[in-house]
mmCIF file of C-alpha atoms in Angstrom:
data_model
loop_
_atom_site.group_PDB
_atom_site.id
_atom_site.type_symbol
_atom_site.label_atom_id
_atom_site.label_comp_id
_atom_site.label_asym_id
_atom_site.label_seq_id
_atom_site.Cartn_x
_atom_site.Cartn_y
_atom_site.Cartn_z
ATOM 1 C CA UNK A 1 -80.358 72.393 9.416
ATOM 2 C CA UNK A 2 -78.318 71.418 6.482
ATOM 3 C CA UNK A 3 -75.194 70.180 9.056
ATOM 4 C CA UNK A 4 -77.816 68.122 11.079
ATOM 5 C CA UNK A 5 -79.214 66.518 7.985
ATOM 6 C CA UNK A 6 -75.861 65.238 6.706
ATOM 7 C CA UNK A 7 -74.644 64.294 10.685
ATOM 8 C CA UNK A 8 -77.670 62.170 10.829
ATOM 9 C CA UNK A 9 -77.329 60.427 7.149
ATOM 10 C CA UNK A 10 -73.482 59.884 8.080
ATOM 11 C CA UNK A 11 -74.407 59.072 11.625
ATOM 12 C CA UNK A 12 -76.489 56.138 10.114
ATOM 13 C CA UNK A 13 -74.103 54.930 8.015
ATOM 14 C CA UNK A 14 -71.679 54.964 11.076
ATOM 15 C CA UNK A 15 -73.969 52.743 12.783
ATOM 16 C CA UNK A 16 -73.675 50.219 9.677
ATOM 17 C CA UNK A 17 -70.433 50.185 9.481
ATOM 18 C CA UNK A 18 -69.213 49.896 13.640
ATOM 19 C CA UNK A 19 -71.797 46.866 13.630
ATOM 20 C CA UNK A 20 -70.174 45.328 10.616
ATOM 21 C CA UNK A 21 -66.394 45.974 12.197
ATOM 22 C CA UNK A 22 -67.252 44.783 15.167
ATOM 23 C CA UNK A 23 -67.790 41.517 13.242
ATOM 24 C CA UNK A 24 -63.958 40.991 12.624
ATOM 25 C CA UNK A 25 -63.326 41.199 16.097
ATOM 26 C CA UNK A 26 -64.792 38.535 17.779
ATOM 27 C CA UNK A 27 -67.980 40.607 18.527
ATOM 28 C CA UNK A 28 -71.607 38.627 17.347
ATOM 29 C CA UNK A 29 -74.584 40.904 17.371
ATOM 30 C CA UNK A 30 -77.028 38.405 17.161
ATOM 31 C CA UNK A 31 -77.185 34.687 16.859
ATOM 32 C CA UNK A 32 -76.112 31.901 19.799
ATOM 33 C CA UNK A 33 -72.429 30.726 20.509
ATOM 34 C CA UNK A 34 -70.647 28.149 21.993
ATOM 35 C CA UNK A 35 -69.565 29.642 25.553
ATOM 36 C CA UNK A 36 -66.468 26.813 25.437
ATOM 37 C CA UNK A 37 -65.465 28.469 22.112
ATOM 38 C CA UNK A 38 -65.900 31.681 23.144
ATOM 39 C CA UNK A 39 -63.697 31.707 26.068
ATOM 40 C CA UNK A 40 -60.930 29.720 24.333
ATOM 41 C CA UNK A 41 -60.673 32.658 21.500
ATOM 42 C CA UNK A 42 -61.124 34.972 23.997
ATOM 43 C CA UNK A 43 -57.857 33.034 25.842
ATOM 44 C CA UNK A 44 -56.326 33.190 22.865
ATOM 45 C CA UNK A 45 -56.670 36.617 21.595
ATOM 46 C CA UNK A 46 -57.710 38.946 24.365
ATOM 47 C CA UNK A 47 -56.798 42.508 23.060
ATOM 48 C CA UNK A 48 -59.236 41.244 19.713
ATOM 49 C CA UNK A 49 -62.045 40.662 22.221
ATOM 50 C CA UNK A 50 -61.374 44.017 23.813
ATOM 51 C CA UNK A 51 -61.355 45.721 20.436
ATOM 52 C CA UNK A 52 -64.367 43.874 19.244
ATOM 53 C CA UNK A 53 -65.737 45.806 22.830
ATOM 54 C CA UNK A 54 -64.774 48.917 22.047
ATOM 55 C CA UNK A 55 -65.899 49.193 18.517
ATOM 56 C CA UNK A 56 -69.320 48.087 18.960
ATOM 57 C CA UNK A 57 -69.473 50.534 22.773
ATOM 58 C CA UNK A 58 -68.787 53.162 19.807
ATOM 59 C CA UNK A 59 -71.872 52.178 17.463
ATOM 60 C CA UNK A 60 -74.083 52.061 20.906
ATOM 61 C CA UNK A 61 -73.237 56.220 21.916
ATOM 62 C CA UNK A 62 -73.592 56.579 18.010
ATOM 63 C CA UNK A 63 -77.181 55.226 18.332
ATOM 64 C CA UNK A 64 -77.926 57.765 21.378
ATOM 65 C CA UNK A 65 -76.136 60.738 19.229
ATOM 66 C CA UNK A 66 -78.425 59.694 16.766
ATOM 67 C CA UNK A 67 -81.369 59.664 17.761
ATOM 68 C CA UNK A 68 -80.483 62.986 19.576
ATOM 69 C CA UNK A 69 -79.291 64.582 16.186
ATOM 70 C CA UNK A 70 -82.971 63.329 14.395
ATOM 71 C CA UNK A 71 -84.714 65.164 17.558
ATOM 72 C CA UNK A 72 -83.100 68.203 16.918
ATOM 73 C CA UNK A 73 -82.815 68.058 13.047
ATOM 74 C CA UNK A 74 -86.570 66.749 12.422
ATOM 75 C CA UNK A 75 -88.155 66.980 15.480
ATOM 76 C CA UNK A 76 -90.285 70.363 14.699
ATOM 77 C CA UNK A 77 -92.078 68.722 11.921
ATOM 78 C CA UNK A 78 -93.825 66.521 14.788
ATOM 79 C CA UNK A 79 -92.533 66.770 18.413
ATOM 80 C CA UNK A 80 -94.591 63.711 19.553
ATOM 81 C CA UNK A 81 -92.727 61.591 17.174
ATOM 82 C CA UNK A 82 -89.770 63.276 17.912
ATOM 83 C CA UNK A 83 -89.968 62.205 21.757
ATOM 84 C CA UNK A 84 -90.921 58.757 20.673
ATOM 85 C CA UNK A 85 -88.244 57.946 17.959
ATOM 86 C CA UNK A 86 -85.620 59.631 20.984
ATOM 87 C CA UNK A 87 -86.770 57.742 24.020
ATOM 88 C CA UNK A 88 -87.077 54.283 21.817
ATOM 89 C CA UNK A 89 -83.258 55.033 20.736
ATOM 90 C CA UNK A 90 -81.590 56.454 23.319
ATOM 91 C CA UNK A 91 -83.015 53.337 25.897
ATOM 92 C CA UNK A 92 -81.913 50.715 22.523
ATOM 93 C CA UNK A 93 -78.624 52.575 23.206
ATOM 94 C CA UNK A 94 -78.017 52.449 26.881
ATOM 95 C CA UNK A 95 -79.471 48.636 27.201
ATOM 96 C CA UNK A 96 -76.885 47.999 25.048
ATOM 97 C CA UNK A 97 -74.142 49.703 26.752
ATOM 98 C CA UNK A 98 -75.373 48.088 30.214
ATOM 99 C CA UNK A 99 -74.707 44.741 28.877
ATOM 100 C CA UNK A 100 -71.270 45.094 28.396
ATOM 101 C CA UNK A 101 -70.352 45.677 31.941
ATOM 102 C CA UNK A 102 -71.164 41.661 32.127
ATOM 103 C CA UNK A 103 -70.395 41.402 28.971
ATOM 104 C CA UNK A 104 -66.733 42.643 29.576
ATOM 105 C CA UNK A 105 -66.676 39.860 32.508
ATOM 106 C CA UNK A 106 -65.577 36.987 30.035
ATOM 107 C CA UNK A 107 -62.016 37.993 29.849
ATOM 108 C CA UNK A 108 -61.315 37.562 33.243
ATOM 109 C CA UNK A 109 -63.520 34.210 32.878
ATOM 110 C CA UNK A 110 -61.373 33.305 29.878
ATOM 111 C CA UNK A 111 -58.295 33.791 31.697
ATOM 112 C CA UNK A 112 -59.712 31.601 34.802
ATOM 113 C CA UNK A 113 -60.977 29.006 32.589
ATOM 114 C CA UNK A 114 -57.542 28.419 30.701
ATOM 115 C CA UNK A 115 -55.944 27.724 33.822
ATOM 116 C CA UNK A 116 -58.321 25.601 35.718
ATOM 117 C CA UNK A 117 -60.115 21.853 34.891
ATOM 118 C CA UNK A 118 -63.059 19.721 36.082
ATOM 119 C CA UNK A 119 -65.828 21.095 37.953
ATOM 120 C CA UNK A 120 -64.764 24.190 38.189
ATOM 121 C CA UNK A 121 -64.137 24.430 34.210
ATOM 122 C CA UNK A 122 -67.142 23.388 33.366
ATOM 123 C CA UNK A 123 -68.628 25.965 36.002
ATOM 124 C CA UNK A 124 -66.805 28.452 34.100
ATOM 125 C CA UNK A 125 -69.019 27.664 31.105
ATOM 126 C CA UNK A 126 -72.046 27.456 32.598
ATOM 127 C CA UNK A 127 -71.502 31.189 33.594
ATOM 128 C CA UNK A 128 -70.260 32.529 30.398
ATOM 129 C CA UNK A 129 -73.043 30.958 28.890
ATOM 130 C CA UNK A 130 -75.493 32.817 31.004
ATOM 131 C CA UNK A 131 -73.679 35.551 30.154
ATOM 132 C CA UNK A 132 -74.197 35.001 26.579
ATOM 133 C CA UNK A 133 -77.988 34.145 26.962
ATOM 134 C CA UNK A 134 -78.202 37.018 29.340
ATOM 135 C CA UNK A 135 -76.633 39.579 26.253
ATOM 136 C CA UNK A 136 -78.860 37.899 23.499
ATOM 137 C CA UNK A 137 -82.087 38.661 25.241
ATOM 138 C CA UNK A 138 -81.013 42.019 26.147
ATOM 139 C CA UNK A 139 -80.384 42.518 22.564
ATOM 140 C CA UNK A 140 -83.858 41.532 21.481
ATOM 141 C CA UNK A 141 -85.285 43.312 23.847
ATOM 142 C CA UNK A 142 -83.429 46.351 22.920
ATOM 143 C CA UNK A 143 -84.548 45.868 19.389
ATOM 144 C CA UNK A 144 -87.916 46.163 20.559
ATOM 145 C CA UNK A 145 -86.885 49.601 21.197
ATOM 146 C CA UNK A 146 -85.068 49.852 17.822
ATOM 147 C CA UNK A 147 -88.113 48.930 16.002
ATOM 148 C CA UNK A 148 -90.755 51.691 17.921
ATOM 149 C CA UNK A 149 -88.011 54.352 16.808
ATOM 150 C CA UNK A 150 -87.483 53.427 13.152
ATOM 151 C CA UNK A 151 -91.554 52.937 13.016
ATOM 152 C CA UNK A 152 -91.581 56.637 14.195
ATOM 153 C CA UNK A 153 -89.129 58.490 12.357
ATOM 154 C CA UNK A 154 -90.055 56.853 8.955
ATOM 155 C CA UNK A 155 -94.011 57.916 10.093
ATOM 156 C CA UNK A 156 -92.497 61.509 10.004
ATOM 157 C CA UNK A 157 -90.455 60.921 6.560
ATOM 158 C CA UNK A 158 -93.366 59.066 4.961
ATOM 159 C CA UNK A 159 -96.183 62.176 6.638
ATOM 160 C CA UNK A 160 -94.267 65.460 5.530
ATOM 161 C CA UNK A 161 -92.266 63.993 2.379
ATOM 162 C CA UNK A 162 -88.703 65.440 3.713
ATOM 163 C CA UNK A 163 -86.947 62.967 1.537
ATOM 164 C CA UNK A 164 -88.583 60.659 -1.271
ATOM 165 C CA UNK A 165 -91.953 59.338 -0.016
ATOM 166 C CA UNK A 166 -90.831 55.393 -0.382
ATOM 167 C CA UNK A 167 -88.128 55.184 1.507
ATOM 168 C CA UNK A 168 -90.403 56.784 4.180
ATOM 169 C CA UNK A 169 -92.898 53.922 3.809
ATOM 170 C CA UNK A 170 -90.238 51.623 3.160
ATOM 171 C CA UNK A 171 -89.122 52.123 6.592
ATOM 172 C CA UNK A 172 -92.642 51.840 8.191
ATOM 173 C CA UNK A 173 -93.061 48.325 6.750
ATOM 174 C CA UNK A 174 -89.712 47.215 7.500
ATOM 175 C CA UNK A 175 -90.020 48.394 11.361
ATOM 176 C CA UNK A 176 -92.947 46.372 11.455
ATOM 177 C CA UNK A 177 -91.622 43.364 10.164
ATOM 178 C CA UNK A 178 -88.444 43.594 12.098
ATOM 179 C CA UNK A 179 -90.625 44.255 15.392
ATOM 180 C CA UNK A 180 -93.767 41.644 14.731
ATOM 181 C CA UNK A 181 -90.740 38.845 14.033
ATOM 182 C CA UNK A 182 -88.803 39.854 17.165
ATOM 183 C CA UNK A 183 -92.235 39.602 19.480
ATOM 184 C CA UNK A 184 -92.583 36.025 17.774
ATOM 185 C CA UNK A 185 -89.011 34.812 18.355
ATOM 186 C CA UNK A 186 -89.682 35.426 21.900
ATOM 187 C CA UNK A 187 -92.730 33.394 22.250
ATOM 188 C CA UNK A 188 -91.137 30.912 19.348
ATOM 189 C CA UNK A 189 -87.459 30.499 20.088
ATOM 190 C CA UNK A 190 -87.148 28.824 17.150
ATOM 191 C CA UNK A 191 -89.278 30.824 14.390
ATOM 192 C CA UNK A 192 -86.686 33.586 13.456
ATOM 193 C CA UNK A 193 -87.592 34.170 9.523
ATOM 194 C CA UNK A 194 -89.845 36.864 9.676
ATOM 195 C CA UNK A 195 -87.348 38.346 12.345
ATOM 196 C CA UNK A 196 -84.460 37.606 10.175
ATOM 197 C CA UNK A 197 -86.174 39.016 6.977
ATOM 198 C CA UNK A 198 -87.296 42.441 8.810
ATOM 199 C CA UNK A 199 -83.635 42.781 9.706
ATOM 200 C CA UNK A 200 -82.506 42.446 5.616
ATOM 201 C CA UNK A 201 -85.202 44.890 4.745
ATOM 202 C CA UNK A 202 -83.835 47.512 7.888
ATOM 203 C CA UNK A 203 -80.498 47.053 6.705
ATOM 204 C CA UNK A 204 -81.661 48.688 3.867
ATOM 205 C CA UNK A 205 -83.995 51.155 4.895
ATOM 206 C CA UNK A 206 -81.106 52.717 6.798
ATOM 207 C CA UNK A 207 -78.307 52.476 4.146
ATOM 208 C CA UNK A 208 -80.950 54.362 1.744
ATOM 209 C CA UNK A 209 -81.940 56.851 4.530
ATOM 210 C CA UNK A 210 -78.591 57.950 5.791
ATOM 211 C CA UNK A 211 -77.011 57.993 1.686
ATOM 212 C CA UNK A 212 -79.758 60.498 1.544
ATOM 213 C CA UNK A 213 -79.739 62.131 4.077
ATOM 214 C CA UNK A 214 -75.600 62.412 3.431
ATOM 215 C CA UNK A 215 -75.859 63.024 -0.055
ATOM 216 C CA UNK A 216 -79.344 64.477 -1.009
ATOM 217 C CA UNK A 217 -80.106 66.119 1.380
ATOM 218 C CA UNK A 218 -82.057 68.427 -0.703
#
């Protein structure tokens, strides 16, 4: 039990630190940009974008391994949360890994688009901004997902007091937050604070869960 406490604390941290990586190469988790932009740093440094790809396909399996590893590690405490927190993760996980197939697609768009004009350049952007809008809804959808999991797994923590008792309940009101603001930014495009401020107070939760679970795991 002891190696599938300290996988899943390091497994979280993982997660953390992919996302963050990912950053530096081109990749943006959340938040809109400007397909014309896009495609000219794409153009401009290709094997970036590709890395950018790659790092953040990493942190999606690591999602799926971790919810997997929790299941396994946790899961006799209280199987129904168990199949929750896994099904909520694992289908976060393989959304995510579904995008980038289109995703992907805006290299060879990139490489069209510097070697075209007019119409058909401007076509080009209207695509790999679909594209884009495509991926960001995907995403919040995904973290609809995200938020039943965390809700679930912190329920557990929180319930049988396997590590301290707030970050348990710490996670439980941050899940909600995160999740109530994501269900308003899709019926208000343009009210993202509460989403915003759940995703702070995640961020968070799951650097204090997994330096637990990775160092005190006892």
């Amino acid at each position: 039990m002891i190696i599938g406490i300290r996988l899943s604390g390091f497994l979280f941290l993982f997660i953390i630190i992919t996302n963050i990586l990912s950053n530096f190469f081109e990749y943006k988790t959340i938040g809109d940009e400007d397909p014309e932009a896009k495609l000219q740093k794409i153009n401009k440094e290709p094997r970036k974008f590709k890395t950018g790809i790659v790092i953040i396909l990493i942190e999606h399996f690591s999602i799926i391994s971790l919810a997997v590893t929790l299941l396994f590690t946790f899961g006799s405490y209280n199987i129904i949360l168990g199949i929750i927190w896994c099904i909520s993760r694992i289908g976060e996980g393989l959304i995510q890994i579904y995008d980038k197939r289109s995703y992907w697609g805006l290299l060879n768009i990139a490489l069209r688009y510097s070697d075209t004009n007019g119409t058909e350049k401007n076509s080009l952007v209207d695509l790999s901004r679909n594209i884009l809008k495509i991926k960001s809804y995907r995403f919040s959808f995904a973290q609809i997902l995200f938020s039943v999991g965390t809700f679930a797994y912190s329920i557990l923590f929180a319930l049988y007091e396997i590590i301290p008792i707030f970050i348990g309940w710490f996670g439980i009101v941050a899940s909600v937050l995160y999740g109530f603001g994501n269900v308003i930014f899709h019926i208000k495009p343009n009210f993202k604070v509460l989403w915003n401020i759940g995703g702070g107070l995640v961020l968070l939760f799951e650097l204090l869960l997994g330096g637990w679970l990775l160092f005190f795991p006892f």
